[in-house]
Tab-separated table of C-alpha atoms in Angstrom:
chain	number	residue	atom	x	y	z
D	19	MET	CA	121.323	-48.301	20.602
D	20	LYS	CA	122.182	-46.755	23.822
D	21	LYS	CA	125.088	-44.994	24.554
D	22	ASN	CA	127.353	-47.462	26.149
D	23	LEU	CA	126.833	-49.567	23.293
D	24	LEU	CA	127.877	-46.245	20.684
D	25	THR	CA	130.965	-45.323	23.156
D	26	ILE	CA	133.507	-46.343	20.538
D	27	GLY	CA	131.297	-44.521	17.775
D	28	LEU	CA	133.187	-46.466	15.031
D	29	SER	CA	130.390	-47.083	11.933
D	30	LEU	CA	131.159	-50.664	10.676
D	31	ILE	CA	129.378	-50.112	7.001
D	32	SER	CA	132.188	-47.135	6.670
D	33	LEU	CA	134.044	-50.381	5.710
D	34	LEU	CA	131.553	-50.973	2.755
D	35	VAL	CA	133.288	-47.863	0.888
D	36	VAL	CA	136.066	-47.748	-1.943
D	37	ALA	CA	137.987	-44.863	-0.866
D	38	GLN	CA	138.067	-42.622	-3.654
D	39	LYS	CA	141.619	-40.851	-2.757
D	40	ASN	CA	145.040	-42.938	-1.834
D	41	ASP	CA	145.644	-40.736	1.008
D	42	THR	CA	141.869	-41.397	2.044
D	43	ALA	CA	142.403	-44.998	1.783
D	44	LEU	CA	145.653	-45.096	3.986
D	45	ILE	CA	143.415	-43.334	6.858
D	46	SER	CA	140.816	-45.790	6.527
D	47	SER	CA	143.241	-48.636	6.720
D	48	LYS	CA	144.784	-46.718	9.676
D	49	ILE	CA	140.833	-46.537	11.191
D	50	GLN	CA	140.036	-50.132	10.642
D	51	GLU	CA	142.934	-51.362	12.483
D	52	PHE	CA	141.790	-48.895	15.146
D	53	LYS	CA	138.801	-50.457	15.826
D	54	ASN	CA	139.862	-54.040	15.753
D	55	ARG	CA	142.315	-52.445	19.017
D	56	LEU	CA	139.160	-50.454	20.017
D	57	TYR	CA	137.199	-54.229	20.198
D	58	LEU	CA	139.946	-56.077	21.591
D	59	SER	CA	140.423	-53.451	24.323
D	60	THR	CA	136.650	-53.137	25.394
D	61	SER	CA	135.674	-56.790	24.814
D	62	LYS	CA	135.107	-58.879	27.726
D	63	ASP	CA	135.223	-62.170	24.764
D	64	PRO	CA	138.713	-63.985	25.588
D	65	LEU	CA	138.886	-64.140	21.806
D	66	ALA	CA	138.666	-60.884	21.050
D	67	LEU	CA	141.914	-60.482	19.345
D	68	ILE	CA	141.406	-62.954	16.792
D	69	LYS	CA	138.073	-61.982	16.240
D	70	ALA	CA	139.307	-58.510	15.470
D	71	LYS	CA	142.072	-59.673	13.195
D	72	THR	CA	139.378	-62.149	10.951
D	73	ILE	CA	135.836	-61.184	11.741
D	74	LYS	CA	133.763	-60.586	8.198
D	75	MET	CA	131.908	-57.099	8.655
D	76	LYS	CA	128.789	-58.506	7.930
D	77	GLU	CA	128.720	-60.970	10.587
D	78	LEU	CA	130.030	-58.401	12.652
D	79	VAL	CA	127.480	-55.852	12.171
D	80	ALA	CA	124.882	-58.672	12.258
D	81	ASN	CA	126.032	-59.877	15.893
D	82	GLU	CA	126.243	-56.433	17.086
D	83	LEU	CA	122.713	-55.746	16.279
D	84	VAL	CA	121.397	-58.838	17.884
D	85	ALA	CA	123.108	-57.857	21.205
D	86	LYS	CA	120.819	-54.722	21.243
D	87	THR	CA	117.999	-56.619	20.633
D	88	SER	CA	117.885	-59.777	22.341
D	89	PRO	CA	120.633	-61.862	25.659
D	90	THR	CA	123.328	-63.387	24.240
D	91	ASP	CA	124.704	-64.604	27.272
D	92	ARG	CA	125.923	-68.449	26.919
D	93	LEU	CA	124.761	-71.090	29.206
D	94	LYS	CA	126.712	-71.181	32.127
D	95	THR	CA	128.240	-73.905	33.800
D	96	GLY	CA	130.706	-72.329	35.555
D	97	GLU	CA	127.927	-71.334	38.233
D	98	VAL	CA	130.070	-72.855	40.840
D	99	GLU	CA	134.527	-72.247	41.234
D	100	GLY	CA	136.357	-74.313	38.886
D	101	ALA	CA	133.387	-75.461	36.498
D	102	TYR	CA	133.331	-75.447	33.112
D	103	ILE	CA	131.978	-75.015	29.831
D	104	ASP	CA	132.656	-77.504	26.943
D	105	THR	CA	131.681	-75.599	23.801
D	106	THR	CA	132.473	-77.197	20.266
D	107	HIS	CA	132.111	-74.530	17.897
D	108	SER	CA	133.069	-72.790	14.205
D	109	TYR	CA	131.553	-75.886	12.604
D	110	PRO	CA	132.848	-75.649	8.644
D	111	TRP	CA	129.747	-75.367	5.955
D	112	ASN	CA	130.007	-78.471	3.735
D	113	VAL	CA	129.476	-76.957	-0.028
D	114	GLU	CA	128.566	-80.115	-1.489
D	115	MET	CA	126.287	-81.218	0.883
D	116	GLN	CA	124.894	-77.979	1.727
D	117	ASP	CA	124.707	-78.483	5.171
D	118	TRP	CA	127.115	-78.068	8.723
D	119	ASP	CA	129.571	-80.914	9.086
D	120	THR	CA	129.543	-83.205	12.187
D	121	ILE	CA	132.871	-82.750	13.450
D	122	PRO	CA	133.747	-79.266	14.685
D	123	THR	CA	137.068	-77.594	14.067
D	124	THR	CA	137.630	-76.331	17.298
D	125	ARG	CA	136.895	-76.793	21.645
D	126	ILE	CA	136.724	-74.465	24.156
D	127	ILE	CA	137.395	-74.993	27.744
D	128	LYS	CA	136.084	-72.338	30.310
D	129	HIS	CA	137.070	-72.156	33.916
D	130	PHE	CA	136.013	-70.041	36.530
D	131	ASP	CA	136.894	-68.646	40.127
D	132	ASP	CA	134.254	-68.489	42.924
D	133	GLN	CA	133.123	-65.406	42.081
D	134	HIS	CA	132.036	-66.358	38.760
D	135	ASN	CA	135.132	-64.755	36.877
D	136	LEU	CA	136.622	-66.554	34.059
D	137	VAL	CA	140.132	-67.137	35.253
D	138	GLN	CA	141.024	-69.346	32.570
D	139	TYR	CA	140.070	-70.024	28.589
D	140	LEU	CA	141.244	-73.045	26.529
D	141	ASP	CA	141.039	-73.124	22.923
D	142	PHE	CA	141.152	-76.650	21.160
D	143	LEU	CA	141.730	-77.493	16.978
D	144	TRP	CA	140.507	-80.995	15.742
D	145	ASN	CA	143.444	-82.557	14.579
D	146	ALA	CA	141.978	-84.456	11.682
D	147	GLU	CA	144.882	-86.853	11.231
D	148	THR	CA	145.225	-87.442	14.822
D	149	GLU	CA	141.331	-87.321	15.098
D	150	SER	CA	142.152	-85.516	18.344
D	151	TRP	CA	141.978	-82.493	20.114
D	152	MET	CA	144.989	-80.037	19.757
D	153	GLU	CA	146.187	-77.474	22.249
D	154	ASN	CA	145.830	-73.893	20.052
D	155	VAL	CA	145.263	-70.988	22.652
D	156	GLN	CA	144.738	-70.169	25.974
D	157	PHE	CA	144.087	-66.906	28.752
D	158	PHE	CA	144.812	-66.398	31.698
D	159	TYR	CA	143.002	-63.348	33.604
D	160	ILE	CA	143.256	-61.569	36.702
D	161	TYR	CA	140.690	-59.482	38.415
D	162	ASN	CA	140.640	-56.813	41.002
D	163	GLU	CA	138.372	-56.491	44.499
D	164	ALA	CA	135.302	-55.400	42.185
D	165	ASN	CA	135.860	-58.038	40.298
D	166	GLN	CA	136.845	-55.948	36.760
D	167	PRO	CA	139.624	-57.652	34.907
D	168	ILE	CA	142.931	-56.264	35.251
D	169	ASP	CA	145.417	-58.124	33.219
D	170	VAL	CA	145.014	-60.861	30.878
D	171	ILE	CA	147.677	-62.768	29.172
D	172	GLN	CA	147.051	-65.035	25.570
D	173	GLN	CA	149.410	-67.870	24.779
D	174	ALA	CA	149.915	-70.021	22.145
D	175	TRP	CA	150.741	-73.812	21.834
D	176	GLN	CA	154.233	-74.006	19.608
D	177	PHE	CA	157.116	-76.055	19.126
D	178	ASP	CA	160.381	-74.997	20.885
D	179	GLY	CA	162.418	-75.641	18.586
D	180	TYR	CA	163.894	-78.862	19.844
D	181	GLU	CA	161.697	-81.393	21.553
D	182	ASN	CA	158.529	-80.461	22.640
D	183	TYR	CA	155.605	-77.908	22.573
D	184	ASN	CA	155.354	-75.464	25.054
D	185	TRP	CA	152.555	-72.822	26.153
D	186	ILE	CA	154.372	-69.447	24.530
D	187	ASN	CA	153.461	-66.184	25.696
D	188	ILE	CA	152.349	-63.849	23.100
D	189	ASP	CA	149.949	-61.156	24.032
D	190	HIS	CA	149.282	-59.141	27.579
D	191	GLY	CA	146.615	-56.540	28.044
D	192	VAL	CA	146.601	-54.366	31.029
D	193	TYR	CA	143.485	-52.894	32.415
D	194	GLY	CA	143.545	-49.477	34.650
D	195	TYR	CA	140.280	-47.885	35.916
D	196	ASN	CA	139.419	-44.512	37.816
D	197	GLU	CA	138.534	-44.077	41.170
D	198	LEU	CA	134.446	-44.093	40.072
D	199	GLY	CA	135.279	-47.773	38.806
D	200	GLN	CA	135.228	-46.566	34.967
D	201	GLN	CA	137.908	-47.712	32.480
D	202	SER	CA	140.832	-45.470	32.054
D	203	SER	CA	143.110	-47.599	29.833
D	204	TYR	CA	144.094	-50.413	28.251
D	205	THR	CA	147.922	-51.286	27.689
D	206	TYR	CA	148.492	-53.601	24.754
D	207	GLN	CA	151.903	-55.437	25.080
D	208	TYR	CA	153.620	-58.059	23.022
D	209	VAL	CA	156.869	-60.413	23.507
D	210	GLY	CA	160.313	-59.079	22.095
D	211	TYR	CA	162.234	-61.038	19.838
D	212	GLU	CA	164.983	-60.586	21.640
D	213	THR	CA	164.656	-59.907	24.951
D	214	ASN	CA	161.543	-62.329	25.426
D	215	GLU	CA	159.854	-60.047	28.069
D	216	TRP	CA	156.753	-57.977	27.855
D	217	GLU	CA	157.003	-54.960	25.493
D	218	ASP	CA	154.542	-52.314	24.929
D	219	SER	CA	152.931	-51.859	21.703
D	220	TRP	CA	150.031	-48.989	21.971
D	221	LYS	CA	147.665	-48.082	24.679
D	222	GLN	CA	144.125	-46.497	25.028
D	223	GLU	CA	142.977	-43.643	27.460
D	224	PHE	CA	139.256	-43.095	28.363
D	225	PHE	CA	138.003	-39.626	29.696
D	226	TYR	CA	134.894	-39.196	30.713
D	227	ASP	CA	132.215	-35.675	31.651
D	228	GLU	CA	130.519	-35.447	35.513
D	229	LYS	CA	127.404	-37.635	34.090
D	230	GLY	CA	129.734	-40.885	33.364
D	231	ASN	CA	129.819	-40.495	29.877
D	232	ASN	CA	132.824	-41.324	27.797
D	233	ILE	CA	133.390	-37.950	26.249
D	234	GLU	CA	137.257	-38.652	24.745
D	235	LEU	CA	139.776	-42.026	23.600
D	236	ILE	CA	143.413	-41.424	22.771
D	237	GLU	CA	145.450	-43.938	21.345
D	238	SER	CA	148.942	-43.744	21.597
D	239	TYR	CA	151.436	-46.055	20.171
D	240	TRP	CA	154.760	-46.786	21.549
D	241	ASP	CA	157.805	-45.452	20.178
D	242	GLY	CA	161.207	-47.829	21.464
D	243	GLY	CA	163.604	-45.761	20.116
D	244	MET	CA	162.635	-42.907	21.636
D	245	SER	CA	161.411	-44.561	24.709
D	246	GLU	CA	158.260	-42.318	24.481
D	247	TRP	CA	154.984	-42.421	23.716
D	248	THR	CA	153.660	-40.801	20.528
D	249	PRO	CA	149.832	-39.971	19.740
D	250	GLY	CA	148.214	-41.928	17.046
D	251	LEU	CA	144.038	-41.381	17.031
D	252	SER	CA	141.389	-40.031	18.916
D	253	VAL	CA	137.494	-40.304	19.099
D	254	SER	CA	135.637	-37.165	20.981
D	255	ASN	CA	132.043	-38.036	21.591
D	256	GLU	CA	129.564	-35.272	22.024
D	257	TYR	CA	126.129	-36.280	24.052
D	258	ASP	CA	122.490	-34.939	23.817
D	259	SER	CA	119.795	-34.301	27.012
D	260	ASN	CA	119.126	-37.755	27.495
D	261	ASN	CA	123.125	-38.874	27.217
D	262	ASN	CA	122.972	-39.833	23.555
D	263	ILE	CA	125.748	-39.701	21.339
D	264	ILE	CA	125.512	-37.363	18.632
D	265	VAL	CA	128.307	-36.848	16.951
D	266	ASN	CA	132.252	-38.541	17.148
D	267	PRO	CA	134.591	-37.373	15.323
D	268	ILE	CA	137.704	-39.677	14.698
D	269	LYS	CA	140.938	-38.127	14.322
D	270	TYR	CA	144.679	-39.066	13.645
D	271	TRP	CA	147.883	-37.099	14.923
D	272	ASP	CA	149.864	-35.744	11.656
D	273	TYR	CA	153.410	-35.852	12.419
D	274	ASN	CA	154.413	-32.855	9.821
D	275	SER	CA	152.135	-30.198	11.617
D	276	ASN	CA	152.048	-31.901	14.870
D	277	ASN	CA	148.597	-32.060	15.507
D	278	TRP	CA	145.197	-33.258	15.013
D	279	THR	CA	143.833	-34.025	11.783
D	280	ASN	CA	140.045	-34.757	10.730
D	281	ALA	CA	139.911	-38.190	9.501
D	282	TYR	CA	135.994	-39.492	10.409
D	283	LYS	CA	132.770	-38.565	11.197
D	284	ASN	CA	129.588	-39.944	12.676
D	285	LEU	CA	126.093	-38.161	12.980
D	286	PHE	CA	123.891	-40.164	15.187
D	287	GLU	CA	119.916	-39.026	15.241
D	288	TYR	CA	117.183	-40.768	17.631
D	289	ASP	CA	113.592	-41.558	17.713
D	290	SER	CA	111.157	-40.203	20.218
D	291	LYS	CA	111.818	-43.682	22.117
D	292	GLY	CA	115.525	-42.885	22.549
D	293	ASN	CA	116.416	-45.535	19.687
D	294	ASN	CA	118.651	-44.975	17.302
D	295	ASN	CA	117.474	-44.335	13.924
D	296	LEU	CA	119.966	-43.160	11.787
D	297	VAL	CA	123.797	-43.262	11.444
D	298	ILE	CA	125.554	-40.832	9.047
D	299	VAL	CA	129.488	-41.578	8.020
D	300	GLN	CA	131.211	-38.914	6.533
D	301	TYR	CA	135.070	-38.399	5.770
D	302	TRP	CA	137.157	-35.733	5.755
D	303	ASN	CA	137.759	-34.286	2.314
D	304	THR	CA	140.860	-32.575	2.122
D	305	ASP	CA	140.450	-30.975	-1.332
D	306	ILE	CA	137.938	-29.082	-0.337
D	307	GLY	CA	138.571	-28.637	3.327
D	308	ASP	CA	135.386	-29.683	4.810
D	309	TRP	CA	133.068	-33.359	5.776
D	310	GLU	CA	131.662	-35.544	2.894
D	311	ASN	CA	129.127	-38.116	2.880
D	312	LEU	CA	130.070	-41.542	2.728
D	313	THR	CA	127.116	-44.020	3.953
D	314	LEU	CA	123.563	-43.942	5.222
D	315	GLN	CA	122.081	-46.555	7.759
D	316	THR	CA	118.841	-46.332	8.336
D	317	LEU	CA	117.218	-48.522	11.619
D	318	ILE	CA	113.390	-49.437	11.751
D	319	TYR	CA	112.329	-50.853	15.291
D	320	ASN	CA	108.922	-52.471	16.349
D	321	GLU	CA	106.516	-51.807	19.224
D	322	THR	CA	109.216	-53.779	21.388
D	323	ASN	CA	112.022	-51.226	20.220
D	324	SER	CA	113.738	-54.374	18.393
D	325	ILE	CA	115.801	-53.883	15.269
D	326	GLU	CA	112.769	-54.948	12.608
D	327	SER	CA	114.987	-53.827	9.531
D	328	TYR	CA	117.888	-51.188	8.769
D	329	ASP	CA	119.341	-50.646	5.011
D	330	VAL	CA	122.501	-48.866	3.817
D	331	LYS	CA	122.644	-46.423	1.405
D	332	LEU	CA	126.166	-44.918	-0.311
D	333	TRP	CA	126.665	-41.276	-1.268
D	334	ASP	CA	126.956	-40.432	-5.161
D	335	SER	CA	129.246	-37.310	-4.896
D	336	PHE	CA	128.664	-36.677	-8.917
D	337	LEU	CA	124.545	-36.881	-8.412
D	338	SER	CA	125.070	-35.377	-4.911
D	339	ASP	CA	122.125	-38.099	-3.578
D	340	TRP	CA	122.011	-41.403	-1.747
D	341	PHE	CA	121.910	-44.559	-3.621
D	342	ILE	CA	120.661	-47.825	-1.995
D	343	LEU	CA	123.617	-50.641	-1.307
D	344	GLN	CA	122.574	-53.409	1.248
D	345	ARG	CA	119.164	-54.173	3.868
D	346	ALA	CA	118.816	-56.671	6.308
D	347	THR	CA	115.636	-57.591	8.107
D	348	PHE	CA	115.256	-59.109	11.928
D	349	GLN	CA	113.048	-62.189	13.040
D	350	TYR	CA	111.780	-63.011	16.497
D	351	ASP	CA	110.259	-65.762	18.575
D	352	SER	CA	107.317	-65.271	21.239
D	353	ASN	CA	109.653	-64.459	23.704
D	354	GLY	CA	111.320	-62.005	21.910
D	355	ASN	CA	114.948	-63.218	21.193
D	356	ASN	CA	116.048	-62.986	17.584
D	357	ILE	CA	116.383	-65.966	15.563
D	358	CYS	CA	116.965	-64.871	12.012
D	359	ILE	CA	118.656	-61.722	9.851
D	360	ILE	CA	118.658	-61.965	6.389
D	361	GLY	CA	120.770	-59.937	4.534
D	362	GLU	CA	119.890	-58.481	1.121
D	363	ASP	CA	122.546	-56.597	-1.429
D	364	TYR	CA	120.440	-54.543	-4.309
D	365	ASP	CA	121.315	-54.877	-8.051
D	366	SER	CA	120.710	-51.041	-9.449
D	367	TYR	CA	120.639	-52.888	-12.918
D	368	SER	CA	117.746	-54.698	-12.678
D	369	ASN	CA	116.170	-53.006	-9.596
D	370	THR	CA	116.304	-56.164	-7.223
D	371	TRP	CA	117.102	-57.754	-4.143
D	372	THR	CA	119.066	-60.568	-3.980
D	373	THR	CA	119.845	-62.601	-0.333
D	374	SER	CA	123.515	-62.329	0.275
D	375	TRP	CA	123.663	-63.616	3.812
D	376	THR	CA	121.959	-64.825	6.578
D	377	SER	CA	122.558	-65.538	10.897
D	378	TYR	CA	120.218	-67.250	12.790
D	379	TYR	CA	120.130	-67.911	16.491
D	380	GLU	CA	118.747	-70.992	19.157
D	381	TYR	CA	117.709	-70.379	22.193
D	382	ASN	CA	117.304	-72.729	25.548
D	383	ASP	CA	114.273	-72.283	27.568
D	384	LYS	CA	115.877	-69.899	29.743
D	385	ASN	CA	116.241	-67.595	26.634
D	386	LYS	CA	119.646	-68.272	26.607
D	387	LEU	CA	121.486	-68.013	23.286
D	388	ILE	CA	123.171	-71.538	22.539
D	389	SER	CA	124.209	-71.583	18.643
D	390	ASP	CA	124.624	-68.949	16.197
D	391	ALA	CA	125.333	-69.558	12.538
D	392	THR	CA	126.362	-67.279	9.769
D	393	LEU	CA	126.026	-68.296	6.033
D	394	TYR	CA	126.916	-66.166	2.941
D	395	TRP	CA	124.960	-66.900	-0.452
D	396	ASP	CA	126.901	-66.865	-3.800
D	397	SER	CA	124.294	-65.939	-6.710
D	398	GLY	CA	126.797	-66.778	-9.268
D	399	ILE	CA	126.694	-70.413	-8.790
D	400	GLY	CA	123.659	-70.443	-6.545
D	401	TYR	CA	124.155	-71.848	-3.377
D	402	TRP	CA	125.554	-71.236	0.155
D	403	SER	CA	129.028	-70.796	-0.198
D	404	PHE	CA	130.798	-70.396	3.055
D	405	GLY	CA	129.370	-69.948	6.917
D	406	SER	CA	130.019	-70.868	10.671
D	407	LYS	CA	128.170	-72.339	13.105
D	408	THR	CA	128.824	-72.265	16.750
D	409	LYS	CA	126.634	-74.317	19.277
D	410	ASP	CA	127.461	-75.028	22.901
D	411	ALA	CA	127.613	-78.670	23.504
D	412	LYS	CA	126.950	-78.576	26.982
D	413	ILE	CA	123.932	-81.521	25.978
D	414	ASN	CA	125.987	-83.480	24.203
D	415	LEU	CA	128.642	-83.776	27.194
D	416	LEU	CA	126.280	-83.610	30.050
D	417	ALA	CA	127.983	-87.026	31.429
D	418	LEU	CA	131.889	-85.514	31.459
D	419	ILE	CA	130.274	-82.215	32.706
D	420	GLU	CA	128.739	-83.806	35.845
D	421	HIS	CA	131.603	-85.691	36.629
D	422	LYS	CA	133.469	-82.807	36.339
D	423	LEU	CA	131.941	-80.982	38.843
D	424	GLN	CA	131.726	-83.856	41.212
D	425	ILE	CA	135.502	-83.879	41.255
D	426	ILE	CA	135.344	-79.946	41.813
D	427	ALA	CA	133.326	-80.440	44.906
D	428	SER	CA	135.597	-82.630	46.314
D	429	LEU	CA	138.354	-80.998	45.402
D	430	GLU	CA	140.105	-78.756	48.521
D	431	VAL	CA	142.855	-76.203	48.130
D	432	PHE	CA	144.040	-74.965	51.642
D	433	PRO	CA	145.473	-72.483	53.657
D	434	ASN	CA	144.569	-69.610	50.655
D	435	PRO	CA	146.132	-67.585	51.307
D	436	ALA	CA	149.311	-69.668	52.109
D	437	VAL	CA	152.435	-68.875	53.200
D	438	GLU	CA	155.691	-71.681	53.112
D	439	TRP	CA	152.850	-74.720	51.535
D	440	VAL	CA	149.914	-75.570	50.453
D	441	ASN	CA	147.244	-78.825	50.724
D	442	ILE	CA	145.717	-80.054	47.537
D	443	GLN	CA	143.161	-83.067	48.409
D	444	ASN	CA	140.487	-84.493	45.832
D	445	SER	CA	138.577	-87.533	46.571
D	446	SER	CA	139.880	-88.863	43.573
D	447	VAL	CA	143.541	-89.873	42.276
D	448	ILE	CA	145.583	-86.659	41.428
D	449	ASP	CA	147.938	-86.909	38.816
D	450	GLN	CA	149.976	-83.501	38.339
D	451	ILE	CA	149.779	-80.135	39.625
D	452	GLU	CA	150.751	-77.366	37.859
D	453	VAL	CA	151.731	-73.936	38.850
D	454	TYR	CA	151.189	-70.689	36.585
D	455	ASP	CA	152.403	-66.924	37.742
D	456	ILE	CA	150.216	-64.074	36.413
D	457	SER	CA	152.335	-63.649	33.483
D	458	GLY	CA	150.777	-67.601	32.465
D	459	SER	CA	154.100	-68.750	32.267
D	460	LYS	CA	154.127	-72.106	34.375
D	461	ILE	CA	156.969	-71.964	36.757
D	462	LEU	CA	156.259	-75.332	39.239
D	463	ASN	CA	155.159	-78.565	38.179
D	464	GLN	CA	154.397	-81.422	40.903
D	465	ASP	CA	153.703	-85.288	40.284
D	466	GLY	CA	150.689	-86.387	42.434
D	467	LEU	CA	152.406	-89.893	42.452
D	468	GLY	CA	149.162	-91.755	42.641
D	469	LEU	CA	148.091	-89.682	45.905
D	470	ASN	CA	144.850	-87.837	46.968
D	471	LYS	CA	146.556	-85.171	48.827
D	472	VAL	CA	149.689	-83.445	47.908
D	473	ARG	CA	151.350	-80.843	50.126
D	474	LEU	CA	152.799	-78.322	47.627
D	475	ASP	CA	156.413	-76.555	48.539
D	476	LEU	CA	155.904	-72.733	48.580
D	477	ALA	CA	158.865	-71.300	49.581
D	478	ASN	CA	160.601	-70.379	46.637
D	479	LEU	CA	157.713	-68.390	45.249
D	480	ARG	CA	157.426	-64.527	45.404
D	481	ALA	CA	153.990	-63.058	47.259
D	482	GLY	CA	151.549	-62.797	44.941
D	483	VAL	CA	148.367	-64.347	42.590
D	484	TYR	CA	149.594	-67.873	41.255
D	485	PHE	CA	146.876	-70.408	39.393
D	486	LEU	CA	147.086	-73.862	40.034
D	487	MET	CA	146.411	-76.514	37.672
D	488	ILE	CA	145.326	-79.887	39.205
D	489	LYS	CA	144.821	-82.703	36.736
D	490	ASP	CA	143.043	-86.262	37.648
D	491	MET	CA	144.299	-89.463	36.348
D	492	SER	CA	141.253	-88.975	33.659
D	493	GLY	CA	142.363	-86.153	32.206
D	494	ASN	CA	140.074	-83.696	33.643
D	495	SER	CA	141.473	-80.803	34.822
D	496	THR	CA	140.824	-77.769	36.589
D	497	THR	CA	141.990	-74.318	37.835
D	498	LYS	CA	142.214	-73.066	41.170
D	499	ARG	CA	143.580	-69.562	42.391
D	500	LEU	CA	146.054	-69.131	45.260
D	501	VAL	CA	147.499	-66.399	47.201
D	502	LYS	CA	151.028	-66.183	48.570
D	503	GLN	CA	151.544	-64.298	51.177
């Protein structure tokens, strides 16, 4: 695990520990929330916020380790402007059948710009009663000239309390970068209940050394009453001569003493090839005024520097020794792709290992990950009791995708940038045109009137970046980025 994978410096294994003191438990809860927010601010996954709130620890650990050992890019039909991936995922596990249900629970449609940047992400839920897809959440992304995300809006499909469902703004993330192009900040906002406008919630600031290593991260919270940012948590990373993180204490702001106070610390060791083979998590024991061990993770690598296995131990403060808790083994195909991870829990009474979970992955002929699944074993009843599966459905929807690409190839939006008006022309009949601003709010809606070419009046729009949602008579939709001068 290299430095860019360890910048956040937070070991998920610490979640296995039951805090021994109330104040430690409180801090642990805050640290976990911090991890979720850090995952949100640094992740490129549009559903990062949802996953940070709901994802299970073991699955997250496994998936992070897979990301370090094999390719994880999804199939990209979005290699041309406006193209999309129609993916069904989160197939539920049928306990009675001990197999995956055939009907997925979620559908995702992604739209890309001509630079292959994701500009819109639509998530649908399956409605079993109507046997149809129902809108759930969507995301809009804005990028700078370096194709770095600078703005992301999350909306939810909700009933407006009157007669209709509408897209409602939920979350707003703003990215900042320094002169070297490194991420320098991330500010999270939410929609105020009374103001119905974006309001600051928390932000993270990133600091680097001359080598480009992230040496500090500070998280602050917005105090609405005082109208100022207040410190919350911080992480300081120290590196060895090979730019590998070797220690990173996590501190929280003590408002009683108005100073930073130790909370947790991660210690890292590496083998001769630069692989991280040991992680020790410690917490600050206020009673003794010193660091005390919590967990120990040992990783073993194969000849290709891919993780072969890892185990986790807990510290027994009474015996002053480690005791084994769990382990996991990795399996790879002939191309070096990780195809399976088997997790086991140790039973100290019977001195035996019991399978507790497994994750497996499928790839296409280009070694792209197209499916992943995780199952959890209930040893009490002797079968797999819970699971989730994500599968790329490009093959199943090939005809639809090809039709979509044909539509995209014929669609023209000109002039762009535009001043007073813009032409929208397509080989098939245009049904409807919707215009969204960078906040994700729909500000204009125009009927296509059964025409193949529509002129859209922009005179009342301010200069800036907008998104055009263009729908044809078959229900297909395409998103185009428009600059109004």
